[in-house]
């Protein structure tokens, strides 16, 4: 997973995706947007909590990505929940389509951010977690937190 550069400005993050899925691979995709949507994103009004990605007719489309309407946009505002096309290379789309046809894989949006002046979405090829996997992750997180707390107490 690539580190985010300093000039990248995070707009929305999907922490729940890391809790519900094993992220196997990540891709960076552009988004086809209209002008008022970009202005709304600059103000940080975006949510990808309930969104998901599908591949239809060789195009990658994100559903459920909520971009709040721009206040000064009046008639130029688009539907906040409209399906938005993600821009990927054909080879990446074919690779994703091949993996999705395998059992249990899905594509989830992980974060939305500005890279320079462009809006990018980081999508992840993911495999669903079972309940016991989630419990193991929570237990590991608690152990790490406890160890850090003990280390902090010893060093004081």
PDB file of C-alpha atoms in Angstrom:
ATOM      1  CA  UNK A   1       0.000   0.000   0.000  1.00  0.00           C
ATOM      2  CA  UNK A   2       1.486   3.327  -1.085  1.00  0.00           C
ATOM      3  CA  UNK A   3       1.986   6.128   1.435  1.00  0.00           C
ATOM      4  CA  UNK A   4       0.079   9.330   0.835  1.00  0.00           C
ATOM      5  CA  UNK A   5       2.256  12.306  -0.121  1.00  0.00           C
ATOM      6  CA  UNK A   6       2.248  15.610   1.714  1.00  0.00           C
ATOM      7  CA  UNK A   7       0.586  17.535  -1.142  1.00  0.00           C
ATOM      8  CA  UNK A   8      -2.361  15.085  -1.185  1.00  0.00           C
ATOM      9  CA  UNK A   9      -5.367  16.430   0.733  1.00  0.00           C
ATOM     10  CA  UNK A  10      -7.604  13.751   2.240  1.00  0.00           C
ATOM     11  CA  UNK A  11     -11.334  14.372   1.725  1.00  0.00           C
ATOM     12  CA  UNK A  12     -12.992  11.169   2.990  1.00  0.00           C
ATOM     13  CA  UNK A  13     -11.735   7.953   4.538  1.00  0.00           C
ATOM     14  CA  UNK A  14     -13.482   4.573   4.807  1.00  0.00           C
ATOM     15  CA  UNK A  15     -12.182   3.093   8.072  1.00  0.00           C
ATOM     16  CA  UNK A  16     -14.998   0.551   8.127  1.00  0.00           C
ATOM     17  CA  UNK A  17     -13.621  -1.104   4.975  1.00  0.00           C
ATOM     18  CA  UNK A  18     -10.465  -2.165   6.833  1.00  0.00           C
ATOM     19  CA  UNK A  19     -12.645  -3.603   9.605  1.00  0.00           C
ATOM     20  CA  UNK A  20     -15.002  -5.534   7.306  1.00  0.00           C
ATOM     21  CA  UNK A  21     -12.559  -6.716   4.596  1.00  0.00           C
ATOM     22  CA  UNK A  22      -9.058  -8.058   4.024  1.00  0.00           C
ATOM     23  CA  UNK A  23      -7.601  -5.537   1.539  1.00  0.00           C
ATOM     24  CA  UNK A  24      -5.475  -7.528  -0.918  1.00  0.00           C
ATOM     25  CA  UNK A  25      -4.510  -4.851  -3.455  1.00  0.00           C
ATOM     26  CA  UNK A  26      -5.124  -1.119  -3.946  1.00  0.00           C
ATOM     27  CA  UNK A  27      -5.569   1.000  -7.052  1.00  0.00           C
ATOM     28  CA  UNK A  28      -5.759   4.742  -7.613  1.00  0.00           C
ATOM     29  CA  UNK A  29      -8.591   5.880  -9.863  1.00  0.00           C
ATOM     30  CA  UNK A  30      -9.738   9.251 -11.112  1.00  0.00           C
ATOM     31  CA  UNK A  31     -13.405  10.255 -10.871  1.00  0.00           C
ATOM     32  CA  UNK A  32     -15.571  11.779 -13.619  1.00  0.00           C
ATOM     33  CA  UNK A  33     -17.220  14.741 -11.846  1.00  0.00           C
ATOM     34  CA  UNK A  34     -19.082  17.942 -12.683  1.00  0.00           C
ATOM     35  CA  UNK A  35     -17.940  21.436 -11.616  1.00  0.00           C
ATOM     36  CA  UNK A  36     -20.147  21.957  -8.574  1.00  0.00           C
ATOM     37  CA  UNK A  37     -19.228  18.500  -7.255  1.00  0.00           C
ATOM     38  CA  UNK A  38     -15.549  19.441  -7.279  1.00  0.00           C
ATOM     39  CA  UNK A  39     -16.320  22.684  -5.416  1.00  0.00           C
ATOM     40  CA  UNK A  40     -18.246  20.714  -2.803  1.00  0.00           C
ATOM     41  CA  UNK A  41     -15.326  18.275  -2.458  1.00  0.00           C
ATOM     42  CA  UNK A  42     -12.941  21.191  -1.918  1.00  0.00           C
ATOM     43  CA  UNK A  43     -15.107  22.082   1.083  1.00  0.00           C
ATOM     44  CA  UNK A  44     -14.724  18.468   2.305  1.00  0.00           C
ATOM     45  CA  UNK A  45     -18.363  17.423   1.883  1.00  0.00           C
ATOM     46  CA  UNK A  46     -18.108  13.793   0.860  1.00  0.00           C
ATOM     47  CA  UNK A  47     -18.978  10.415   2.370  1.00  0.00           C
ATOM     48  CA  UNK A  48     -18.006   6.952   1.129  1.00  0.00           C
ATOM     49  CA  UNK A  49     -19.173   4.925   4.138  1.00  0.00           C
ATOM     50  CA  UNK A  50     -21.989   3.070   2.340  1.00  0.00           C
ATOM     51  CA  UNK A  51     -20.479   3.151  -1.156  1.00  0.00           C
ATOM     52  CA  UNK A  52     -19.416   0.236  -3.331  1.00  0.00           C
ATOM     53  CA  UNK A  53     -17.835  -0.301  -6.748  1.00  0.00           C
ATOM     54  CA  UNK A  54     -19.047  -2.401  -9.685  1.00  0.00           C
ATOM     55  CA  UNK A  55     -17.667  -3.176 -13.124  1.00  0.00           C
ATOM     56  CA  UNK A  56     -20.332  -2.858 -15.829  1.00  0.00           C
ATOM     57  CA  UNK A  57     -19.688  -3.066 -19.581  1.00  0.00           C
ATOM     58  CA  UNK A  58     -15.947  -2.532 -19.133  1.00  0.00           C
ATOM     59  CA  UNK A  59     -16.461   0.589 -16.992  1.00  0.00           C
ATOM     60  CA  UNK A  60     -15.814   0.923 -13.258  1.00  0.00           C
ATOM     61  CA  UNK A  61     -18.665   2.739 -11.496  1.00  0.00           C
ATOM     62  CA  UNK A  62     -18.942   3.827  -7.865  1.00  0.00           C
ATOM     63  CA  UNK A  63     -22.381   3.808  -6.252  1.00  0.00           C
ATOM     64  CA  UNK A  64     -23.455   5.454  -3.012  1.00  0.00           C
ATOM     65  CA  UNK A  65     -20.649   8.024  -2.892  1.00  0.00           C
ATOM     66  CA  UNK A  66     -22.452  11.013  -1.360  1.00  0.00           C
ATOM     67  CA  UNK A  67     -21.209  14.454  -2.433  1.00  0.00           C
ATOM     68  CA  UNK A  68     -23.305  17.142  -0.762  1.00  0.00           C
ATOM     69  CA  UNK A  69     -24.776  19.771  -3.109  1.00  0.00           C
ATOM     70  CA  UNK A  70     -22.772  22.978  -3.413  1.00  0.00           C
ATOM     71  CA  UNK A  71     -24.684  25.820  -1.695  1.00  0.00           C
ATOM     72  CA  UNK A  72     -24.046  28.381  -4.439  1.00  0.00           C
ATOM     73  CA  UNK A  73     -24.579  25.913  -7.279  1.00  0.00           C
ATOM     74  CA  UNK A  74     -28.421  26.209  -7.568  1.00  0.00           C
ATOM     75  CA  UNK A  75     -29.506  24.668 -10.932  1.00  0.00           C
ATOM     76  CA  UNK A  76     -26.039  23.300 -11.732  1.00  0.00           C
ATOM     77  CA  UNK A  77     -26.039  20.868  -8.783  1.00  0.00           C
ATOM     78  CA  UNK A  78     -26.230  17.179  -9.617  1.00  0.00           C
ATOM     79  CA  UNK A  79     -27.886  14.391  -7.618  1.00  0.00           C
ATOM     80  CA  UNK A  80     -25.681  13.787  -4.539  1.00  0.00           C
ATOM     81  CA  UNK A  81     -25.909   9.983  -4.832  1.00  0.00           C
ATOM     82  CA  UNK A  82     -25.622   9.614  -8.605  1.00  0.00           C
ATOM     83  CA  UNK A  83     -23.390   6.847  -9.939  1.00  0.00           C
ATOM     84  CA  UNK A  84     -19.945   8.184 -10.835  1.00  0.00           C
ATOM     85  CA  UNK A  85     -17.540   6.684 -13.352  1.00  0.00           C
ATOM     86  CA  UNK A  86     -14.047   5.823 -12.130  1.00  0.00           C
ATOM     87  CA  UNK A  87     -11.184   6.318 -14.543  1.00  0.00           C
ATOM     88  CA  UNK A  88      -8.744   3.398 -14.759  1.00  0.00           C
ATOM     89  CA  UNK A  89      -6.550   1.931 -17.483  1.00  0.00           C
ATOM     90  CA  UNK A  90      -8.128  -0.883 -19.502  1.00  0.00           C
ATOM     91  CA  UNK A  91      -5.535  -3.381 -18.271  1.00  0.00           C
ATOM     92  CA  UNK A  92      -6.348  -2.520 -14.631  1.00  0.00           C
ATOM     93  CA  UNK A  93     -10.082  -2.911 -15.309  1.00  0.00           C
ATOM     94  CA  UNK A  94      -9.509  -6.311 -16.930  1.00  0.00           C
ATOM     95  CA  UNK A  95      -7.327  -7.432 -14.007  1.00  0.00           C
ATOM     96  CA  UNK A  96      -9.995  -6.339 -11.500  1.00  0.00           C
ATOM     97  CA  UNK A  97     -12.773  -8.008 -13.512  1.00  0.00           C
ATOM     98  CA  UNK A  98     -10.802 -11.266 -13.527  1.00  0.00           C
ATOM     99  CA  UNK A  99     -10.275 -11.154  -9.764  1.00  0.00           C
ATOM    100  CA  UNK A 100     -13.919 -10.245  -9.080  1.00  0.00           C
ATOM    101  CA  UNK A 101     -15.111 -13.293 -10.981  1.00  0.00           C
ATOM    102  CA  UNK A 102     -13.171 -15.353  -8.385  1.00  0.00           C
ATOM    103  CA  UNK A 103     -15.102 -16.394  -5.299  1.00  0.00           C
ATOM    104  CA  UNK A 104     -15.516 -13.867  -2.502  1.00  0.00           C
ATOM    105  CA  UNK A 105     -13.750 -10.821  -3.957  1.00  0.00           C
ATOM    106  CA  UNK A 106     -15.226  -7.339  -4.152  1.00  0.00           C
ATOM    107  CA  UNK A 107     -14.032  -3.778  -4.791  1.00  0.00           C
ATOM    108  CA  UNK A 108     -14.423  -1.213  -2.017  1.00  0.00           C
ATOM    109  CA  UNK A 109     -13.526   2.491  -1.982  1.00  0.00           C
ATOM    110  CA  UNK A 110     -10.944   3.235   0.716  1.00  0.00           C
ATOM    111  CA  UNK A 111     -10.369   6.989   0.506  1.00  0.00           C
ATOM    112  CA  UNK A 112     -11.078  10.075  -1.573  1.00  0.00           C
ATOM    113  CA  UNK A 113      -8.389  12.726  -1.868  1.00  0.00           C
ATOM    114  CA  UNK A 114      -6.979  15.526  -4.001  1.00  0.00           C
ATOM    115  CA  UNK A 115      -3.739  14.771  -5.832  1.00  0.00           C
ATOM    116  CA  UNK A 116      -2.692  18.192  -7.018  1.00  0.00           C
ATOM    117  CA  UNK A 117      -5.908  19.552  -8.503  1.00  0.00           C
ATOM    118  CA  UNK A 118      -7.350  16.140  -9.421  1.00  0.00           C
ATOM    119  CA  UNK A 119      -9.825  14.139  -7.333  1.00  0.00           C
ATOM    120  CA  UNK A 120      -8.673  10.554  -6.822  1.00  0.00           C
ATOM    121  CA  UNK A 121     -10.321   7.542  -5.201  1.00  0.00           C
ATOM    122  CA  UNK A 122      -8.243   4.739  -3.755  1.00  0.00           C
ATOM    123  CA  UNK A 123     -10.079   1.471  -4.318  1.00  0.00           C
ATOM    124  CA  UNK A 124      -9.136  -1.863  -2.837  1.00  0.00           C
ATOM    125  CA  UNK A 125      -9.595  -5.412  -4.017  1.00  0.00           C
ATOM    126  CA  UNK A 126     -11.035  -6.982  -0.897  1.00  0.00           C
ATOM    127  CA  UNK A 127     -12.158 -10.289   0.528  1.00  0.00           C
ATOM    128  CA  UNK A 128     -14.869 -10.277   3.210  1.00  0.00           C
ATOM    129  CA  UNK A 129     -14.002 -11.049   6.824  1.00  0.00           C
ATOM    130  CA  UNK A 130     -15.932 -13.489   8.946  1.00  0.00           C
ATOM    131  CA  UNK A 131     -17.040 -12.572  12.471  1.00  0.00           C
ATOM    132  CA  UNK A 132     -14.190 -14.488  14.095  1.00  0.00           C
ATOM    133  CA  UNK A 133     -11.643 -12.608  11.925  1.00  0.00           C
ATOM    134  CA  UNK A 134     -13.052  -9.312  13.186  1.00  0.00           C
ATOM    135  CA  UNK A 135     -12.827 -10.526  16.777  1.00  0.00           C
ATOM    136  CA  UNK A 136      -9.181 -11.517  16.254  1.00  0.00           C
ATOM    137  CA  UNK A 137      -8.386  -8.048  14.862  1.00  0.00           C
ATOM    138  CA  UNK A 138     -10.057  -6.359  17.830  1.00  0.00           C
ATOM    139  CA  UNK A 139      -8.122  -8.604  20.263  1.00  0.00           C
ATOM    140  CA  UNK A 140      -4.800  -7.794  18.529  1.00  0.00           C
ATOM    141  CA  UNK A 141      -5.589  -4.080  18.634  1.00  0.00           C
ATOM    142  CA  UNK A 142      -6.410  -4.287  22.354  1.00  0.00           C
ATOM    143  CA  UNK A 143      -3.168  -6.170  23.081  1.00  0.00           C
ATOM    144  CA  UNK A 144      -1.100  -3.601  21.184  1.00  0.00           C
ATOM    145  CA  UNK A 145      -2.847  -0.731  22.992  1.00  0.00           C
ATOM    146  CA  UNK A 146      -2.245  -2.417  26.367  1.00  0.00           C
ATOM    147  CA  UNK A 147       1.438  -3.010  25.561  1.00  0.00           C
ATOM    148  CA  UNK A 148       1.880   0.638  24.533  1.00  0.00           C
ATOM    149  CA  UNK A 149       0.189   1.764  27.759  1.00  0.00           C
ATOM    150  CA  UNK A 150       2.503  -0.447  29.897  1.00  0.00           C
ATOM    151  CA  UNK A 151       5.551   0.774  27.981  1.00  0.00           C
ATOM    152  CA  UNK A 152       4.504   4.380  28.544  1.00  0.00           C
ATOM    153  CA  UNK A 153       4.009   3.782  32.306  1.00  0.00           C
ATOM    154  CA  UNK A 154       7.445   2.090  32.636  1.00  0.00           C
ATOM    155  CA  UNK A 155       9.218   4.973  30.865  1.00  0.00           C
ATOM    156  CA  UNK A 156       7.746   7.682  33.112  1.00  0.00           C
TER     157      UNK A 156
END
